[in-house]
Amino acid sequence: YEFFLAEVKTAQMLQAWLDETYEDDIHEQFGVGAGDIRRKVNTAEWLL
């Protein structure tokens, strides 16, 4: 169940990034750093 919640959080974070939310706001809301955001975005781009 925790793995599922982590995946939902990642999806929500990516959606916020796609909606052009400021990185500082994403950091506050999801507790991730700029490097984590970039890594997840790069992975998502690679998958698509």
C-alpha positions in Angstrom: 0.0 0.0 0.0 2.9 2.4 0.8 4.4 1.8 -2.7 1.0 2.7 -4.2 0.9 6.0 -2.2 4.4 6.8 -3.3 3.4 6.3 -7.0 0.3 8.6 -6.5 2.6 11.2 -4.9 4.9 11.0 -7.9 2.0 11.3 -10.3 0.7 14.4 -8.5 4.2 16.0 -8.4 4.6 15.4 -12.2 1.1 16.9 -12.8 2.1 20.0 -10.7 5.3 20.3 -12.8 3.3 20.0 -16.0 0.9 22.7 -14.8 4.0 24.9 -14.5 3.9 25.1 -10.7 7.0 26.9 -9.3 9.7 24.5 -8.1 9.6 26.1 -4.7 5.9 25.3 -4.4 6.5 21.7 -5.5 9.2 21.4 -2.9 6.9 22.7 -0.1 4.0 20.6 -1.1 5.7 17.3 -1.9 8.9 17.6 0.1 11.3 17.0 -2.8 14.3 18.9 -4.0 15.0 20.3 -7.4 17.3 17.4 -8.3 14.5 14.9 -7.4 12.0 16.8 -9.5 14.5 16.8 -12.5 15.2 13.1 -12.1 11.5 12.1 -12.1 10.8 14.4 -15.0 13.7 12.9 -17.0 12.5 9.4 -16.2 8.9 10.3 -17.3 10.2 11.8 -20.5 12.3 8.6 -21.2 9.2 6.4 -20.6 7.1 8.5 -23.0 
